């Protein structure tokens, strides 16, 4: 089982995900190799999603501090009211 670095850069994680997808699509792997790559891909996807969520929250806070944030139902659902104007 391949460990995914927690401090990996988003761009590096995406590049590795692209490599994994290509390898899986090529179909030249044993079942065991394919499963290992799939597991690594799932972990990388979680890392990427976590990074994106963190960046999105930072953007919302920056916009809120600059008075540019507009709340809507989608952002309210995503951020649980994080961007609500007081």
Short mmCIF file of C-alpha atoms in Angstrom, two decimals:
data_model
loop_
_atom_site.label_atom_id
_atom_site.label_comp_id
_atom_site.label_asym_id
_atom_site.label_seq_id
_atom_site.Cartn_x
_atom_site.Cartn_y
_atom_site.Cartn_z
CA UNK A 1 0.00 0.00 0.00
CA UNK A 2 1.45 3.35 -1.04
CA UNK A 3 1.27 6.14 1.51
CA UNK A 4 0.16 9.55 0.30
CA UNK A 5 2.07 12.49 1.72
CA UNK A 6 -0.16 14.76 3.77
CA UNK A 7 1.92 17.80 2.81
CA UNK A 8 1.88 17.11 -0.93
CA UNK A 9 1.22 20.11 -3.17
CA UNK A 10 -2.11 20.19 -4.98
CA UNK A 11 -0.41 20.30 -8.39
CA UNK A 12 1.77 17.29 -7.55
CA UNK A 13 -1.23 15.33 -6.32
CA UNK A 14 -3.17 16.12 -9.50
CA UNK A 15 -0.22 15.12 -11.67
CA UNK A 16 0.04 11.79 -9.84
CA UNK A 17 -3.73 11.28 -10.19
CA UNK A 18 -3.42 11.81 -13.95
CA UNK A 19 -0.64 9.21 -14.08
CA UNK A 20 -2.79 6.75 -12.12
CA UNK A 21 -5.78 7.29 -14.39
CA UNK A 22 -3.64 6.75 -17.49
CA UNK A 23 -2.18 3.53 -16.05
CA UNK A 24 -5.61 2.21 -15.14
CA UNK A 25 -7.05 3.15 -18.53
CA UNK A 26 -4.19 1.44 -20.38
CA UNK A 27 -5.29 -1.83 -18.76
CA UNK A 28 -1.82 -3.39 -18.70
CA UNK A 29 -1.82 -3.96 -14.94
CA UNK A 30 -2.45 -7.01 -12.86
CA UNK A 31 -5.54 -6.90 -10.68
CA UNK A 32 -3.38 -6.37 -7.59
CA UNK A 33 -1.47 -3.48 -9.20
CA UNK A 34 -4.73 -1.90 -10.37
CA UNK A 35 -6.25 -2.10 -6.87
CA UNK A 36 -3.13 -0.53 -5.31
CA UNK A 37 -3.24 2.34 -7.80
CA UNK A 38 -6.98 2.76 -7.25
CA UNK A 39 -6.43 3.00 -3.47
CA UNK A 40 -3.67 5.56 -3.97
CA UNK A 41 -5.94 7.53 -6.27
CA UNK A 42 -8.74 7.58 -3.71
CA UNK A 43 -6.35 8.89 -1.05
CA UNK A 44 -5.01 11.54 -3.43
CA UNK A 45 -8.56 12.59 -4.30
CA UNK A 46 -9.29 13.13 -0.61
CA UNK A 47 -6.11 15.17 -0.21
CA UNK A 48 -7.04 17.32 -3.23
CA UNK A 49 -10.60 17.83 -1.97
CA UNK A 50 -9.30 18.84 1.46
CA UNK A 51 -6.90 21.35 -0.10
CA UNK A 52 -9.65 22.79 -2.31
CA UNK A 53 -12.06 23.12 0.64
CA UNK A 54 -9.40 24.95 2.63
CA UNK A 55 -8.65 27.33 -0.24
CA UNK A 56 -12.36 27.97 -0.85
CA UNK A 57 -12.83 28.89 2.81
CA UNK A 58 -9.89 31.28 2.62
CA UNK A 59 -11.38 32.94 -0.49
CA UNK A 60 -14.73 33.36 1.25
CA UNK A 61 -13.03 34.94 4.27
CA UNK A 62 -10.98 37.28 2.08
CA UNK A 63 -14.10 38.32 0.17
CA UNK A 64 -15.99 38.82 3.41
CA UNK A 65 -13.25 40.99 4.85
CA UNK A 66 -13.26 43.09 1.68
CA UNK A 67 -17.05 43.38 1.62
CA UNK A 68 -17.30 41.52 -1.68
CA UNK A 69 -18.90 38.32 -0.45
CA UNK A 70 -22.44 37.59 -1.57
CA UNK A 71 -24.19 34.80 0.26
CA UNK A 72 -26.39 32.39 -1.63
CA UNK A 73 -27.95 29.04 -0.86
CA UNK A 74 -25.06 27.09 -2.40
CA UNK A 75 -22.32 28.77 -0.35
CA UNK A 76 -24.49 28.56 2.75
CA UNK A 77 -24.83 24.81 2.26
CA UNK A 78 -21.12 24.36 1.55
CA UNK A 79 -19.80 26.55 4.35
CA UNK A 80 -22.58 26.29 6.88
CA UNK A 81 -23.17 30.02 6.94
CA UNK A 82 -19.47 30.91 7.11
CA UNK A 83 -19.93 33.82 4.74
CA UNK A 84 -23.12 35.22 6.24
CA UNK A 85 -23.13 38.97 6.67
CA UNK A 86 -23.86 40.04 10.18
#
